[in-house]
Coordinates of C-alpha atoms and ligand atoms in Angstrom, one line a residue:
M1 CA -2.3 -37.5 25.3
S2 CA -0.2 -37.2 22.0
N3 CA -1.4 -35.4 19.3
S4 CA -4.2 -37.3 17.3
M5 CA -3.1 -35.9 13.8
W6 CA 0.6 -37.0 13.9
G7 CA 1.0 -38.7 17.5
G8 CA 1.8 -42.3 16.3
R9 CA 5.3 -42.3 17.7
F10 CA 4.8 -40.2 20.6
S11 CA 3.8 -41.6 24.0
E12 CA 3.4 -38.3 25.9
G13 CA 1.8 -35.0 25.0
P14 CA 3.8 -31.8 24.7
A15 CA 4.8 -29.7 27.7
A16 CA 2.3 -26.6 28.1
I17 CA 4.7 -24.2 27.1
M18 CA 5.7 -26.2 24.3
E19 CA 2.0 -26.2 23.0
E20 CA 2.0 -22.5 23.5
I21 CA 4.8 -21.6 21.6
N22 CA 3.9 -24.2 18.7
A23 CA 0.4 -23.3 18.3
S24 CA -0.5 -20.8 15.4
I25 CA -4.3 -21.3 15.6
G26 CA -4.7 -18.1 17.5
F27 CA -3.6 -16.2 14.2
D28 CA -3.6 -18.8 11.2
Q29 CA -7.3 -19.1 11.6
K30 CA -7.6 -16.3 9.2
L31 CA -6.8 -18.8 6.4
Y32 CA -9.6 -21.0 6.9
R33 CA -11.2 -20.0 3.7
Q34 CA -8.0 -20.5 1.5
D35 CA -7.3 -23.7 3.4
I36 CA -10.8 -25.4 2.6
A37 CA -10.6 -24.2 -1.0
G38 CA -7.3 -25.7 -1.3
S39 CA -8.2 -29.0 0.2
K40 CA -11.3 -29.2 -2.0
A41 CA -9.2 -28.7 -5.2
H42 CA -7.1 -31.4 -3.8
A43 CA -9.4 -34.0 -3.2
A44 CA -11.0 -33.3 -6.4
M45 CA -7.9 -33.8 -8.1
L46 CA -7.1 -36.8 -6.2
A47 CA -10.4 -38.5 -7.4
R48 CA -10.1 -37.5 -10.9
Q49 CA -6.7 -39.1 -10.7
G50 CA -8.0 -42.2 -9.3
I51 CA -5.9 -41.9 -6.2
I52 CA -9.2 -41.8 -4.0
A53 CA -12.4 -42.8 -4.7
A54 CA -15.0 -40.5 -5.9
D55 CA -17.5 -41.0 -3.1
D56 CA -14.7 -40.3 -0.6
A57 CA -14.0 -37.2 -2.5
E58 CA -17.8 -36.2 -2.4
K59 CA -17.7 -36.7 1.3
I60 CA -14.8 -34.6 1.8
A61 CA -16.0 -31.7 -0.3
A62 CA -19.5 -31.8 1.5
G63 CA -17.7 -31.8 4.9
L64 CA -15.4 -29.0 4.1
D65 CA -18.5 -26.9 3.0
A66 CA -20.1 -27.8 6.1
I67 CA -17.0 -26.8 8.3
L68 CA -17.0 -23.2 6.2
R69 CA -20.4 -22.6 7.3
E70 CA -19.5 -23.7 10.8
I71 CA -16.5 -21.3 10.9
E72 CA -18.4 -18.4 9.1
A73 CA -21.3 -18.7 11.5
G74 CA -18.8 -18.6 14.6
E75 CA -19.7 -22.1 15.6
F76 CA -16.5 -23.7 14.9
K77 CA -14.4 -24.8 18.2
F78 CA -10.8 -23.9 17.4
S79 CA -8.4 -26.1 19.6
R80 CA -5.0 -25.0 20.5
A81 CA -3.9 -28.5 20.9
L82 CA -4.5 -29.0 17.1
E83 CA -1.9 -26.6 16.6
D84 CA -3.1 -24.8 13.3
I85 CA -6.1 -24.0 10.9
H86 CA -4.9 -27.1 8.7
L87 CA -5.2 -29.7 11.6
N88 CA -8.3 -28.1 13.2
I89 CA -10.0 -28.4 9.9
E90 CA -8.8 -32.0 9.2
S91 CA -9.8 -33.1 12.6
R92 CA -13.3 -31.7 12.4
L93 CA -13.6 -33.3 8.9
K94 CA -12.9 -36.6 10.8
E95 CA -15.7 -35.9 13.1
L96 CA -18.0 -35.0 10.4
I97 CA -17.3 -37.7 7.9
G98 CA -15.4 -40.5 9.4
D99 CA -12.5 -42.4 7.8
A100 CA -12.8 -40.7 4.5
A101 CA -11.4 -37.7 6.0
G102 CA -8.1 -39.5 6.5
R103 CA -7.4 -39.8 2.7
L104 CA -7.6 -36.1 2.1
H105 CA -3.9 -35.6 3.2
T106 CA -2.7 -38.4 0.4
A107 CA 0.1 -36.8 -1.6
R108 CA 0.2 -33.8 0.5
S109 CA 2.0 -32.0 3.6
R110 CA 1.3 -29.2 5.7
N111 CA 4.4 -27.6 4.2
D112 CA 3.0 -27.4 0.6
Q113 CA -0.5 -26.8 2.3
V114 CA 0.4 -23.8 4.1
A115 CA 2.4 -22.4 1.3
T116 CA -0.7 -22.8 -0.9
D117 CA -3.0 -21.1 1.6
F118 CA -0.7 -18.1 2.5
K119 CA -0.1 -17.4 -1.3
L120 CA -3.8 -17.4 -1.7
W121 CA -4.4 -15.2 1.0
V122 CA -1.6 -12.9 -0.3
R123 CA -3.2 -12.7 -3.5
D124 CA -6.8 -12.1 -2.1
T125 CA -5.1 -9.1 0.0
I126 CA -3.3 -7.7 -3.0
D127 CA -6.7 -7.6 -5.0
A128 CA -8.1 -6.0 -2.0
M129 CA -5.4 -3.2 -1.8
D130 CA -5.4 -2.6 -5.5
A131 CA -9.2 -1.8 -5.3
A132 CA -8.9 0.4 -2.2
L133 CA -6.1 2.1 -3.7
R134 CA -8.0 2.6 -6.9
E135 CA -10.4 4.4 -4.9
L136 CA -8.0 6.6 -3.5
Q137 CA -6.6 7.8 -6.9
V138 CA -10.2 8.4 -8.0
A139 CA -10.9 10.7 -5.0
L140 CA -7.6 12.4 -5.4
A141 CA -8.0 12.8 -9.2
D142 CA -11.2 14.3 -9.0
K143 CA -10.3 16.5 -6.2
A144 CA -7.2 17.6 -8.4
F145 CA -9.6 18.4 -11.4
A146 CA -11.7 20.6 -9.1
H147 CA -8.9 22.7 -7.6
A148 CA -6.4 22.4 -10.8
G149 CA -6.0 26.3 -10.8
Q150 CA -5.8 26.7 -7.1
V151 CA -2.4 28.2 -6.6
M152 CA -0.4 27.1 -3.4
P153 CA 3.2 27.4 -2.5
G154 CA 5.6 24.6 -3.9
F155 CA 8.2 23.8 -1.4
T156 CA 12.0 22.5 -1.4
H157 CA 13.8 22.2 1.9
L158 CA 10.1 23.3 3.3
Q159 CA 11.0 26.9 2.1
S160 CA 9.0 28.4 -0.6
A161 CA 10.4 27.6 -4.0
Q162 CA 7.9 28.3 -6.9
P163 CA 4.2 28.4 -6.8
V164 CA 2.2 25.4 -8.0
T165 CA -1.3 24.3 -8.0
F166 CA -3.0 22.3 -5.4
G167 CA -4.5 20.0 -8.3
H168 CA -0.7 19.4 -9.3
H169 CA 0.1 18.3 -5.7
L170 CA -2.6 16.0 -5.5
L171 CA -1.8 14.4 -8.8
A172 CA 1.8 13.7 -7.4
Y173 CA 0.1 11.2 -5.1
V174 CA -2.0 9.7 -8.1
E175 CA 1.3 8.9 -9.7
M176 CA 3.0 7.7 -6.5
I177 CA -0.1 5.2 -6.2
G178 CA 0.0 4.2 -9.7
R179 CA 3.4 3.0 -9.1
D180 CA 2.6 1.1 -5.8
R181 CA -0.4 -0.6 -7.8
G182 CA 2.0 -1.6 -10.4
R183 CA 4.4 -3.2 -7.8
F184 CA 1.5 -5.0 -6.1
Q185 CA 0.7 -6.6 -9.7
D186 CA 4.4 -7.4 -10.3
A187 CA 4.3 -9.3 -7.1
R188 CA 1.1 -11.0 -7.8
R189 CA 2.3 -12.0 -11.3
R190 CA 5.5 -13.8 -9.5
L191 CA 3.4 -15.4 -6.6
N192 CA 0.9 -16.9 -9.1
E193 CA 2.5 -20.3 -9.3
N194 CA 1.0 -23.3 -7.4
P195 CA 3.0 -25.0 -4.5
L196 CA 0.3 -27.6 -3.8
G197 CA 1.6 -31.4 -4.7
A198 CA 5.2 -30.3 -3.6
A199 CA 4.2 -32.4 -0.5
A200 CA 6.7 -32.2 2.3
L201 CA 9.6 -31.3 0.1
A202 CA 10.4 -33.9 -2.5
G203 CA 7.2 -34.3 -4.4
T204 CA 5.3 -37.6 -4.3
S205 CA 5.1 -40.8 -5.8
F206 CA 1.3 -40.8 -6.3
P207 CA 0.2 -39.8 -10.0
I208 CA -1.2 -36.3 -8.9
D209 CA -1.8 -33.6 -11.6
R210 CA -0.5 -30.4 -10.2
F211 CA -1.7 -28.7 -13.4
Q212 CA -5.3 -29.5 -12.3
T213 CA -5.1 -27.9 -8.8
A214 CA -3.3 -25.1 -10.2
A215 CA -6.2 -24.3 -12.7
S216 CA -8.9 -24.8 -10.1
L217 CA -7.1 -22.3 -7.5
G218 CA -6.6 -20.0 -10.1
F219 CA -2.9 -20.2 -10.3
D220 CA -1.1 -19.8 -13.7
R221 CA 0.9 -22.9 -13.2
P222 CA 2.6 -25.2 -10.7
T223 CA 5.9 -24.3 -9.1
A224 CA 8.8 -26.0 -10.9
N225 CA 10.9 -27.2 -7.9
S226 CA 9.4 -29.1 -4.8
L227 CA 12.0 -27.8 -2.5
D228 CA 11.6 -24.2 -3.5
S229 CA 7.9 -24.5 -3.4
V230 CA 7.8 -25.1 0.6
S231 CA 10.7 -22.9 1.4
D232 CA 9.6 -19.9 -0.7
R233 CA 8.4 -16.8 1.3
D234 CA 9.6 -14.4 -1.3
F235 CA 5.8 -13.8 -2.4
V236 CA 5.0 -12.3 1.0
I237 CA 8.1 -10.2 1.6
E238 CA 7.7 -8.9 -1.9
A239 CA 4.2 -8.1 -1.3
L240 CA 5.3 -6.4 1.9
A241 CA 8.0 -4.5 0.1
A242 CA 5.2 -3.1 -1.9
A243 CA 3.2 -2.4 1.0
S244 CA 6.1 -0.6 2.7
L245 CA 6.5 1.9 -0.3
C246 CA 2.9 2.5 -0.6
A247 CA 2.8 3.2 3.1
I248 CA 5.7 5.4 2.8
H249 CA 3.8 7.4 0.2
L250 CA 0.6 7.5 2.4
S251 CA 2.7 8.8 5.5
R252 CA 4.4 11.6 3.5
F253 CA 0.9 12.6 2.6
A254 CA -0.2 12.2 6.0
E255 CA 2.7 14.4 7.1
E256 CA 1.6 17.0 4.7
I257 CA -2.0 17.0 6.0
V258 CA -0.8 17.6 9.5
I259 CA 1.3 20.6 8.2
W260 CA -1.4 21.9 6.2
S261 CA -4.1 21.7 8.6
S262 CA -1.9 23.7 11.4
A263 CA -2.8 27.0 12.6
Q264 CA 0.3 28.4 11.1
F265 CA -0.4 27.1 7.7
R266 CA -4.1 26.7 7.3
F267 CA -3.9 25.4 3.7
I268 CA -6.8 23.0 4.1
K269 CA -9.7 22.4 6.4
L270 CA -10.6 18.9 7.8
S271 CA -14.1 18.4 9.2
D272 CA -15.1 17.1 12.6
K273 CA -15.1 13.7 10.7
F274 CA -11.4 13.6 10.6
T275 CA -10.3 15.6 13.7
T276 CA -10.5 15.1 17.2
G277 CA -10.6 17.5 20.1
S278 CA -8.4 17.8 23.3
S279 CA -9.5 17.2 26.7
I280 CA -7.8 20.3 28.1
M281 CA -7.4 22.6 25.2
P282 CA -10.8 23.7 23.8
Q283 CA -9.5 25.4 20.6
K284 CA -7.9 22.1 19.4
R285 CA -8.9 20.0 16.3
N286 CA -6.1 17.4 15.9
P287 CA -5.6 15.6 12.8
D288 CA -5.3 12.3 14.6
A289 CA -6.3 10.2 11.3
A290 CA -3.4 11.6 9.5
E291 CA -0.8 11.1 12.5
L292 CA -2.0 7.4 12.7
V293 CA -1.6 6.8 9.0
R294 CA 1.9 8.2 9.5
A295 CA 2.6 5.9 12.4
K296 CA 1.1 2.6 10.9
T297 CA 3.9 2.9 8.3
G298 CA 6.4 1.7 11.1
R299 CA 4.5 -1.5 11.5
I300 CA 4.3 -2.2 7.9
I301 CA 8.0 -1.7 7.2
G302 CA 8.7 -3.4 10.5
A303 CA 6.9 -6.5 9.1
Q304 CA 8.9 -6.5 6.1
T305 CA 12.2 -6.2 8.1
A306 CA 11.2 -8.8 10.6
L307 CA 10.4 -11.4 7.9
Q308 CA 13.4 -10.8 6.0
I309 CA 15.5 -11.4 9.3
V310 CA 13.3 -14.7 10.0
M311 CA 14.2 -15.9 6.5
K312 CA 17.7 -14.9 6.0
G313 CA 19.4 -17.9 7.8
L314 CA 17.1 -20.7 6.9
P315 CA 18.4 -23.8 5.1
L316 CA 15.9 -25.4 2.8
A317 CA 13.5 -26.7 3.3
Y318 CA 10.5 -26.1 5.5
Q319 CA 11.5 -24.7 9.0
K320 CA 9.2 -23.9 11.7
D321 CA 10.5 -20.5 11.8
M322 CA 8.6 -19.9 8.8
Q323 CA 5.2 -20.0 10.9
E324 CA 6.3 -16.6 11.9
D325 CA 5.4 -15.1 8.5
K326 CA 1.7 -14.9 9.1
E327 CA 1.1 -12.7 12.2
Q328 CA 3.4 -9.8 10.8
A329 CA 1.9 -9.9 7.3
F330 CA -1.8 -10.0 8.6
D331 CA -0.9 -7.1 10.9
A332 CA 0.9 -5.3 8.0
F333 CA -1.8 -5.4 5.5
E334 CA -4.8 -4.7 8.0
S335 CA -2.6 -1.6 8.8
L336 CA -2.3 -0.6 5.3
E337 CA -5.9 -1.2 4.5
L338 CA -6.9 1.0 7.4
A339 CA -4.6 3.6 6.2
I340 CA -5.7 3.7 2.7
A341 CA -9.3 4.1 3.7
A342 CA -8.3 6.8 6.2
T343 CA -6.5 8.7 3.5
T344 CA -9.4 8.2 1.0
G345 CA -11.8 9.7 3.7
M346 CA -9.5 12.6 4.5
V347 CA -9.2 13.5 0.5
L348 CA -12.9 13.4 0.2
D349 CA -13.2 15.5 3.4
M350 CA -10.4 18.2 2.9
E351 CA -11.2 21.5 1.6
P352 CA -8.3 23.9 0.4
E353 CA -8.5 27.2 2.1
A354 CA -8.3 29.3 -1.1
A355 CA -7.2 32.5 0.3
N356 CA -4.5 31.3 2.6
L357 CA -3.1 29.2 -0.2
K358 CA -2.9 32.1 -2.5
K359 CA -1.4 34.4 0.1
A360 CA 1.4 31.9 1.0
A361 CA 2.0 31.0 -2.8
G362 CA 3.2 34.6 -3.3
S363 CA 5.2 34.8 0.1
G364 CA 8.9 34.0 0.2
F365 CA 9.7 35.7 -3.0
A366 CA 8.2 32.6 -5.0
T367 CA 8.4 34.1 -8.3
A368 CA 12.1 34.9 -8.0
T369 CA 12.7 32.3 -10.9
D370 CA 10.0 33.9 -12.9
L371 CA 12.0 37.1 -12.7
A372 CA 15.2 35.4 -13.7
D373 CA 13.6 33.5 -16.5
W374 CA 12.2 36.9 -17.9
L375 CA 15.7 38.5 -17.8
V376 CA 17.1 35.6 -19.8
R377 CA 14.2 35.4 -22.4
E378 CA 13.9 39.4 -22.6
L379 CA 17.3 40.4 -22.2
N380 CA 19.2 37.5 -23.4
M381 CA 21.1 37.3 -20.2
P382 CA 23.0 34.0 -19.3
F383 CA 20.9 32.4 -16.7
R384 CA 23.5 32.6 -14.0
D385 CA 24.1 36.4 -14.4
A386 CA 20.0 36.6 -14.4
H387 CA 20.2 34.5 -11.0
H388 CA 22.5 37.0 -9.7
V389 CA 20.6 40.0 -10.7
T390 CA 17.4 38.5 -9.4
G391 CA 19.0 37.9 -6.1
R392 CA 19.9 41.6 -5.7
I393 CA 16.3 42.6 -6.4
V394 CA 15.0 40.0 -4.0
A395 CA 17.6 41.5 -1.3
I396 CA 16.0 44.9 -2.1
A397 CA 12.3 43.5 -1.4
S398 CA 13.4 41.6 1.6
E399 CA 15.1 44.8 3.1
R400 CA 11.9 46.8 2.5
G401 CA 9.6 44.0 3.8
V402 CA 7.5 43.9 0.5
D403 CA 7.1 41.1 -2.2
L404 CA 8.7 41.4 -5.6
T405 CA 5.6 43.1 -7.2
K406 CA 6.1 46.1 -5.0
V407 CA 9.8 46.7 -5.9
T408 CA 9.9 49.8 -8.1
L409 CA 11.2 50.3 -11.6
D410 CA 13.7 52.7 -10.5
E411 CA 15.1 50.1 -7.7
M412 CA 15.1 47.3 -10.4
Q413 CA 16.8 49.6 -13.0
A414 CA 19.4 50.5 -10.6
V415 CA 20.4 46.8 -10.3
H416 CA 20.1 46.4 -14.3
P417 CA 19.3 49.3 -16.3
A418 CA 17.8 47.3 -19.3
I419 CA 14.8 46.1 -17.3
T420 CA 11.5 47.5 -18.5
D421 CA 8.1 47.5 -16.5
A422 CA 7.0 44.5 -18.7
V423 CA 8.6 42.5 -15.9
Y424 CA 5.8 43.0 -13.7
S425 CA 3.6 40.8 -15.9
V426 CA 5.6 37.7 -15.0
L427 CA 5.9 38.4 -10.9
T428 CA 2.4 37.3 -10.1
V429 CA 1.6 33.8 -8.8
D430 CA -1.3 33.1 -11.3
K431 CA 1.1 34.2 -14.2
S432 CA 3.8 32.2 -12.7
V433 CA 1.8 28.8 -12.6
R434 CA 0.1 29.5 -16.0
S435 CA 3.6 29.8 -17.6
R436 CA 4.7 26.2 -16.4
T437 CA 3.4 24.6 -19.6
S438 CA 6.3 22.1 -20.2
Y439 CA 5.0 18.4 -20.1
G440 CA 4.4 17.4 -16.5
G441 CA 4.4 21.2 -15.2
T442 CA 2.0 22.8 -12.9
S443 CA 0.0 25.0 -15.3
P444 CA -3.8 24.7 -14.7
K445 CA -4.2 23.6 -18.2
N446 CA -1.9 20.8 -17.8
V447 CA -3.1 19.7 -14.5
R448 CA -6.8 19.7 -15.9
A449 CA -5.6 17.4 -18.7
Q450 CA -3.6 15.2 -16.4
A451 CA -6.5 14.8 -14.2
K452 CA -8.8 14.0 -16.8
R453 CA -6.7 11.3 -18.2
W454 CA -6.2 9.6 -14.6
Q455 CA -10.1 9.9 -14.7
R456 CA -10.5 8.1 -17.9
V457 CA -7.9 5.5 -17.0
L458 CA -9.5 4.7 -13.7
A459 CA -12.9 4.7 -15.0
R460 CA -11.9 2.2 -17.7
E461 CA -10.6 -0.2 -14.8
Ligands
LIG1 N1 1.5 -24.0 11.2 C1 2.5 -24.1 10.3 C2 3.0 -23.1 9.6 O1 2.5 -22.0 9.7 C3 2.2 -25.3 9.1 C4 3.1 -26.0 8.6 C5 3.6 -26.9 9.7 N2 4.6 -27.8 8.8 C6 5.1 -28.9 9.9 N3 6.0 -29.6 9.2 N4 5.1 -28.6 11.1 O2 4.0 -22.9 9.1

């Protein structure tokens, strides 16, 4: 049997394999809410413009509401033979309200319909991501404030570099996530134009009002070119690009959580809530949640890449290739949502191990830069010379297996006679972080102020 929705010129039904490769209902049923909202807006506009009768529009709206209830109650029977969510809903509408259903598709095509539905879905998803990311920022900023003065090692090349504070480290992620949210908002702004009414590709001869449907669906305006309207998938690629960068940030943090919670580091403790045991090694507490956040990033970046490759060779206008946009995007955003929620959970759960952090902060001669800065400040030495003198003092400490505070004044003066015992006052990690008062620096006072600033900004949203 040919397709009841478009089979007029067909005498035979599709091959089984054709139906299988063609159908998208298995995944695009996720768009049911957006599809119904779009159809209701379209039908109301058609009636207001006198293109269909008001009572037909009412029947259509009531039928669509009934379908929404059926789907949400799990009572709707999705049919693969009907290909996709659009035809499934329209076909059911016909069963429910009869011939009036056939008027809904006036001045519309599935091409502008799917672009509209998917834009609405991406927009809803961006809003959900934004709310979840805000929660993560709140958790990070609160924890940062609580541990603004907790020293820890700062690394470059994963070698001890200079002491920083735990709060400062967490606030770095608040900044990154702030930019991620900004990118999602940028994408949302560009996305928010209504493709509905572009019809198949050329527009329509019916006197539709695309500004009306734009307003009722919360779009800022209609898209200006009908070909572009049905061919554009920038909006989802751009949202996936924002998602990829966000996932990269979460992944870097996840990697740090894995390192920090290892027995060799012991910088943080994660509770039983975010760890798992091993079936053979009784001592183990594995940071699986962090590892999976790290891994899910691959799927998210993969989705962006996959969709870029799908789109790069397509001539205008709609091509069936574009049906491949949804599964990837659904999976990517589901993964990101999960990753954000797991990261927020871990932030709330993690407790810094103060003594270990402090001990580690002082190891690796982490205050060597403070010593060099002291030589510049107190002895008016050029920084390059100070660097060299400090290097020789570090070599002495290293040889003796002690840290810089244990190098004697005699030993220091042997390297440079003008050094006085005032130098010891800058060699502790607490002094070091307290001295980093430049704007954006790690001094606990700065960190507290920045955490407060974020808390205020986030509370106002
Ligand atoms: N299921 C299709 C998709 O997701 C809907 C658009 C189909 N349009 C068409 N002319 N076949 O892209």
